[in-house]
Tab-separated table of C-alpha atoms in Angstrom:
chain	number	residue	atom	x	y	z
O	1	UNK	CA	13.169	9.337	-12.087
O	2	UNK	CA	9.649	7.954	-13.049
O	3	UNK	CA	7.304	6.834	-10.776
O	4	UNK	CA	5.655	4.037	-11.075
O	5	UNK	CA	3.091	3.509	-13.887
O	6	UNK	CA	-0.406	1.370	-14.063
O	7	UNK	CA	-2.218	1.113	-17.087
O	8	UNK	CA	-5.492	1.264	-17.856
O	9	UNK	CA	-6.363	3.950	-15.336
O	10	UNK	CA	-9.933	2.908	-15.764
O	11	UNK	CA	-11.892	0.267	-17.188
O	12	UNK	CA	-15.491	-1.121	-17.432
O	13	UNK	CA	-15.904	-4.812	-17.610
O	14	UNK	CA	-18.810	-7.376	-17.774
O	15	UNK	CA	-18.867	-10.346	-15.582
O	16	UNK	CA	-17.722	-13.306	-17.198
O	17	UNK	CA	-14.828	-11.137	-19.079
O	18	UNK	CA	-11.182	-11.696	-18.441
O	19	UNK	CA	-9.597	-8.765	-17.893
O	20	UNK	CA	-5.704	-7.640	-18.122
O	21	UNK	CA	-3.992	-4.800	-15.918
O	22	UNK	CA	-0.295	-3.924	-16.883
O	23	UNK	CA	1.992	-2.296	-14.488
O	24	UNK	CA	6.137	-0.415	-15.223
O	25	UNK	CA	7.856	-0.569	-11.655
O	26	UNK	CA	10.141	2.357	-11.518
O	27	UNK	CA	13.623	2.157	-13.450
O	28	UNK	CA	15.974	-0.716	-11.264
O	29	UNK	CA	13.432	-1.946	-9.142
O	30	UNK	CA	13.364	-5.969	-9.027
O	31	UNK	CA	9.931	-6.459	-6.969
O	32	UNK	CA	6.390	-5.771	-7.867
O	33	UNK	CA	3.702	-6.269	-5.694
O	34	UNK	CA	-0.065	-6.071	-6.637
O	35	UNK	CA	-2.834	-5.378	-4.049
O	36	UNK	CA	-6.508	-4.859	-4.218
O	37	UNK	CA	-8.449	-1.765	-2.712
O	38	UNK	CA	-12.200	-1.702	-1.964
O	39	UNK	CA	-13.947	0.560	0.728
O	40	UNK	CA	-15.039	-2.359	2.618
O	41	UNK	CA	-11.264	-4.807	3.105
O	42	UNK	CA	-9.147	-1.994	2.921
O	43	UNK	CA	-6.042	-3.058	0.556
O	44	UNK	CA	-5.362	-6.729	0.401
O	45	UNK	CA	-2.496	-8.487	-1.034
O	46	UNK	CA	-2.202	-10.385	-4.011
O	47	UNK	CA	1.028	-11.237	-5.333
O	48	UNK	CA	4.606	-10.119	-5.568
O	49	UNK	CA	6.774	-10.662	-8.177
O	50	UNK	CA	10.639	-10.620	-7.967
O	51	UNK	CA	12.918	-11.801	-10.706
O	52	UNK	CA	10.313	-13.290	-13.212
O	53	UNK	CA	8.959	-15.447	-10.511
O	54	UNK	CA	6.160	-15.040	-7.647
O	55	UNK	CA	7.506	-15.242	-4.078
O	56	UNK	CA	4.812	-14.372	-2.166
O	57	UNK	CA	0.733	-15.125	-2.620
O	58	UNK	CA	-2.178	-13.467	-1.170
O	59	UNK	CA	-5.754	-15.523	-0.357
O	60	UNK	CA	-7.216	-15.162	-3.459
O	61	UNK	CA	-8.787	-17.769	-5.892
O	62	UNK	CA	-7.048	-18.920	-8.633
O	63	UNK	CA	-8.446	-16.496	-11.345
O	64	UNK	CA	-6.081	-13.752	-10.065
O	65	UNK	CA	-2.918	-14.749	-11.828
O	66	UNK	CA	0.326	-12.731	-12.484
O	67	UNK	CA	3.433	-12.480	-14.317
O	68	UNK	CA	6.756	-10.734	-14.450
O	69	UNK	CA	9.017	-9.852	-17.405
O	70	UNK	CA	12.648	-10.055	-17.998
O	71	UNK	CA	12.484	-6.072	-17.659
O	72	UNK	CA	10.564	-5.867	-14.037
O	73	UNK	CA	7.088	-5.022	-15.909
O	74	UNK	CA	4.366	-6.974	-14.679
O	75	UNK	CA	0.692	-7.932	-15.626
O	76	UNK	CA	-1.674	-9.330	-13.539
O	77	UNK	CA	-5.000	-10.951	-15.426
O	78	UNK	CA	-8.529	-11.654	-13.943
O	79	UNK	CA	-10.284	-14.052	-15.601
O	80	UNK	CA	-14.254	-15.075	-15.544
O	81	UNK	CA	-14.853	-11.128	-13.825
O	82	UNK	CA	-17.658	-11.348	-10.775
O	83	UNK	CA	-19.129	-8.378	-9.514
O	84	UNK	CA	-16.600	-8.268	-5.835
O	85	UNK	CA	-13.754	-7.745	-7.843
O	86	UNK	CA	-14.656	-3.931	-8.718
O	87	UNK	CA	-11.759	-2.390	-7.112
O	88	UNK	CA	-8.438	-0.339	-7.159
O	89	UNK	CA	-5.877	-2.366	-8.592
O	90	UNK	CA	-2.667	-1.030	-7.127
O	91	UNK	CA	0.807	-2.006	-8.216
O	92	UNK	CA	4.012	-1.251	-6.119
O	93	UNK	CA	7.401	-1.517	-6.690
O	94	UNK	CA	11.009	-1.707	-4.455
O	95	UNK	CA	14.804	-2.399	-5.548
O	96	UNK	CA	15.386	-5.416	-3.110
O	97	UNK	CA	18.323	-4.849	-1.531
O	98	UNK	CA	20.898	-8.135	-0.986
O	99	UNK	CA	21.355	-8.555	2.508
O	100	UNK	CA	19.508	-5.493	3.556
O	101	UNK	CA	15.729	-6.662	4.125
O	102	UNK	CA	12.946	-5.222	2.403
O	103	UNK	CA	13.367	-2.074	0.940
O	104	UNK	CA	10.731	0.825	0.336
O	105	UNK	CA	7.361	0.345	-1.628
O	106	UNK	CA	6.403	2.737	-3.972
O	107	UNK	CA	2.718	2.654	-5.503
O	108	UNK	CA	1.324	3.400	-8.633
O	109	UNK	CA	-2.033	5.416	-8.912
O	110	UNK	CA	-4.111	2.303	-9.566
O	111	UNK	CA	-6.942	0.981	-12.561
O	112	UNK	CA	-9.672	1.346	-11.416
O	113	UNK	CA	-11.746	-1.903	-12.606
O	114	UNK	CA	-15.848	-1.791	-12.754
O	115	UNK	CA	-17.540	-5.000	-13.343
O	116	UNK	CA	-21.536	-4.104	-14.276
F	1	UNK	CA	-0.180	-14.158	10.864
F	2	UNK	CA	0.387	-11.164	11.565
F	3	UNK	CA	-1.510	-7.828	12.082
F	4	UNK	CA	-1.588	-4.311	12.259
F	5	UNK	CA	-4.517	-2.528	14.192
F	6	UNK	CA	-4.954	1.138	13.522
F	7	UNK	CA	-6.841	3.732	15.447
F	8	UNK	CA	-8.795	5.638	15.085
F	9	UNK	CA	-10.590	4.169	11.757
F	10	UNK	CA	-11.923	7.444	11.071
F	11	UNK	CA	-11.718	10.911	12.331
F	12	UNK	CA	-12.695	14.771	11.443
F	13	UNK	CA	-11.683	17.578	12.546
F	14	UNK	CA	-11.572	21.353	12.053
F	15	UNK	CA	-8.556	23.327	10.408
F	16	UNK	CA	-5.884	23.895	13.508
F	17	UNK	CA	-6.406	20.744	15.964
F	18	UNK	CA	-3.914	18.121	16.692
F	19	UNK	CA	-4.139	14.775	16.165
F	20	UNK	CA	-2.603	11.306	16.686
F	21	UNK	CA	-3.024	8.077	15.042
F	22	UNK	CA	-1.522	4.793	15.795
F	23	UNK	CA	-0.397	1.736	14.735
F	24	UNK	CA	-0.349	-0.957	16.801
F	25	UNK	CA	0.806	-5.133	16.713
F	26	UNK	CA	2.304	-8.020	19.038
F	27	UNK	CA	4.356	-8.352	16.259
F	28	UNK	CA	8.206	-7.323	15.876
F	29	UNK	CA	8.871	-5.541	12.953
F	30	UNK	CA	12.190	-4.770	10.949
F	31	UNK	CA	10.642	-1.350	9.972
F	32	UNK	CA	7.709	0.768	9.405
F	33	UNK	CA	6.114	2.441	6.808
F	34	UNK	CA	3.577	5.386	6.318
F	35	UNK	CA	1.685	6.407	3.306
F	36	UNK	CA	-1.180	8.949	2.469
F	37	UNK	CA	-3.577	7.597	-0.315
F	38	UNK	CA	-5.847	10.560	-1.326
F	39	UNK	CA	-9.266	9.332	-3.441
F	40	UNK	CA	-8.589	7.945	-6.557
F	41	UNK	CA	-5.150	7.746	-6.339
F	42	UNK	CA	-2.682	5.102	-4.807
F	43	UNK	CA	-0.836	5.539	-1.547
F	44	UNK	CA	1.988	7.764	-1.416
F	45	UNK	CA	5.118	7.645	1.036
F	46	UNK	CA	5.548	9.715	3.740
F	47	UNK	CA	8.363	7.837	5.936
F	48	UNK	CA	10.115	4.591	6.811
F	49	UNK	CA	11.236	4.203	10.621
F	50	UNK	CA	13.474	1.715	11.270
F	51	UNK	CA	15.050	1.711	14.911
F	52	UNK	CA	12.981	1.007	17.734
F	53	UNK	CA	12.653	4.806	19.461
F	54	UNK	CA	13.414	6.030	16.272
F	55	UNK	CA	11.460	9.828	15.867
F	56	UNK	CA	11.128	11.573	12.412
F	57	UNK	CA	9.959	14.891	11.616
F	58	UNK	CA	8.760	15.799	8.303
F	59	UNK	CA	7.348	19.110	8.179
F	60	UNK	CA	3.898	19.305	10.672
F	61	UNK	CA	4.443	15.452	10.389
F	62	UNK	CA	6.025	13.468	13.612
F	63	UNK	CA	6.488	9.759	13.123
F	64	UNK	CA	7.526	7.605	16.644
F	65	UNK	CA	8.641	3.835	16.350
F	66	UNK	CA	8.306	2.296	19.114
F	67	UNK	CA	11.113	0.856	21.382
F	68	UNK	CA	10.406	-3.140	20.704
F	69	UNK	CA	9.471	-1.899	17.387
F	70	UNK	CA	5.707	-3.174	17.375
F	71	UNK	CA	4.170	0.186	17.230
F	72	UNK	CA	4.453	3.535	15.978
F	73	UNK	CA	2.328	7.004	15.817
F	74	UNK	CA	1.868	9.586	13.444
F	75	UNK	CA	1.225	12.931	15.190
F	76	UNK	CA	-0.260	15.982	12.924
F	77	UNK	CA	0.567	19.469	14.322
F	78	UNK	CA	-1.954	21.851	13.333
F	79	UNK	CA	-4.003	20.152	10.622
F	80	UNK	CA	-4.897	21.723	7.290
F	81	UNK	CA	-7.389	20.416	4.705
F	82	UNK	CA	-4.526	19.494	2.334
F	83	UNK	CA	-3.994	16.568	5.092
F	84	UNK	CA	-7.222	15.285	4.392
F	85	UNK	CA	-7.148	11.408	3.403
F	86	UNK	CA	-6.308	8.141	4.377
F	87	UNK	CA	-2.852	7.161	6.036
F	88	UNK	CA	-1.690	3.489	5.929
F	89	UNK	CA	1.111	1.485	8.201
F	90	UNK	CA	2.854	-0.815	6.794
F	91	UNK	CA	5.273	-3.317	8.533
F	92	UNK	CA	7.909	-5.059	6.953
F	93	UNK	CA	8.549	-8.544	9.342
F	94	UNK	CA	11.892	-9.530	10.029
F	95	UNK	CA	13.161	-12.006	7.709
F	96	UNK	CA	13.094	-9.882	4.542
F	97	UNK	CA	11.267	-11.809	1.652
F	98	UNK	CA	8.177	-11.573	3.227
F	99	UNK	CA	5.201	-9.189	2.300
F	100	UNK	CA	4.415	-5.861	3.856
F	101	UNK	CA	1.550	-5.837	6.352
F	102	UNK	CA	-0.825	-3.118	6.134
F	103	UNK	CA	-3.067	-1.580	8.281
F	104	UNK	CA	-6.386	-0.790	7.420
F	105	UNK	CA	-5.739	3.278	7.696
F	106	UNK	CA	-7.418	6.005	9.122
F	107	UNK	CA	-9.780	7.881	7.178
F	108	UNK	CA	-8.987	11.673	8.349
F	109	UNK	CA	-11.223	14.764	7.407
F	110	UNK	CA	-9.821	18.007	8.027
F	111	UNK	CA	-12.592	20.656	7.748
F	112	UNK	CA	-11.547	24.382	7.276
């Protein structure tokens, strides 16, 4: 079975640039969650996705924005890029199991954004 | 809200010591996850423990829950430098639709 895939693995940005980040949850899994990874706050939550629609939001301002499609995949977008968000952008994914709590997460292996 | 305190933040050692790292909140948990993120790369799973007491062995690996199920431990038996990078807990609270809580992981160095 695939894993779960993030695409780009890397990309360079300016500030001021929007930027997009795409992520494939692996095959049957309902929930995708996105986090953000920097040295200094460790990773931090920023939205999950479950069904087409967000059911859970991190603290972060309203440029971080998300979506989910009818077939799991999820994008998340960045607009008007500062300098703080250079970071790991890691996806995660997990079936959801009715009835049975929250099931395991399994992680992609990130984009790695730069803002200059 | 609720936390998840792990210690110690960082640690290196030389080829063939033991070590322990834990994971520690006032909160109750449902179950407990750990992951190894080496650089670069996102965090991979190791284990989920789900009953309080609950002990899993995988390999040099030993994972503890703990009884009330608001801590655990990872204890490494005879590190290697292979085990070198940075394991995360993760909690999932009762309830089910809410969001994992991580911890902010221990950075570990093995040195050969």
């Amino acid at each position: 079975k695939a894993g779960v895939t993030q695409t780009p693995r890397y990309l360079i940005k300016t500030r001021g640039q929007q930027v997009t980040l795409s992520c494939s949850p692996i095959s049957g899994h309902r929930s995708v969650s996105w986090y953000q990874q920097t040295p200094g706050q460790g990773l931090q939550f920023l939205f999950e996705y479950f069904s087409e629609t967000q059911r859970n939001k991190g603290n972060f301002p309203g440029r971080f924005s998300g979506r989910q499609f009818s077939n799991s995949r999820s994008e998340m977008n960045v607009s008007t890029l500062e300098l703080g968000d250079s970071a790991l952008y890691l996806c995660a994914s997990m079936r959801v199991l009715s009835g049975q709590g929250r099931d395991e997460q399994y992680f992609g292996p990130g984009t790695r954004l730069t803002v200059t | 809200t609720q936390l998840l305190e792990q210690s110690p933040q960082f640690l290196s050692i030389q080829e063939g010591e033991n070590l322990t790292v834990y994971c520690n909140s006032s909160s109750v948990f449902s179950s407990l996850q750990w992951y190894r993120q080496e650089p670069g790369e996102g965090p991979v799973l190791l284990v989920t423990v789900v009953t309080g007491g609950e002990v899993k062995k995988l390999k040099r690996l030993t994972f503890q829950f703990g009884d009330a199920r608001k801590d655990s431990s990872l204890h490494i038996t005879a590190a290697q430098p292979g085990d070198t990078g940075l394991y995360l807990c993760a909690g999932a609270p009762q309830g089910g639709s809410e969001k994992l809580v991580f911890g902010k992981g221990m950075k570990l160095t093995v040195n050969p």
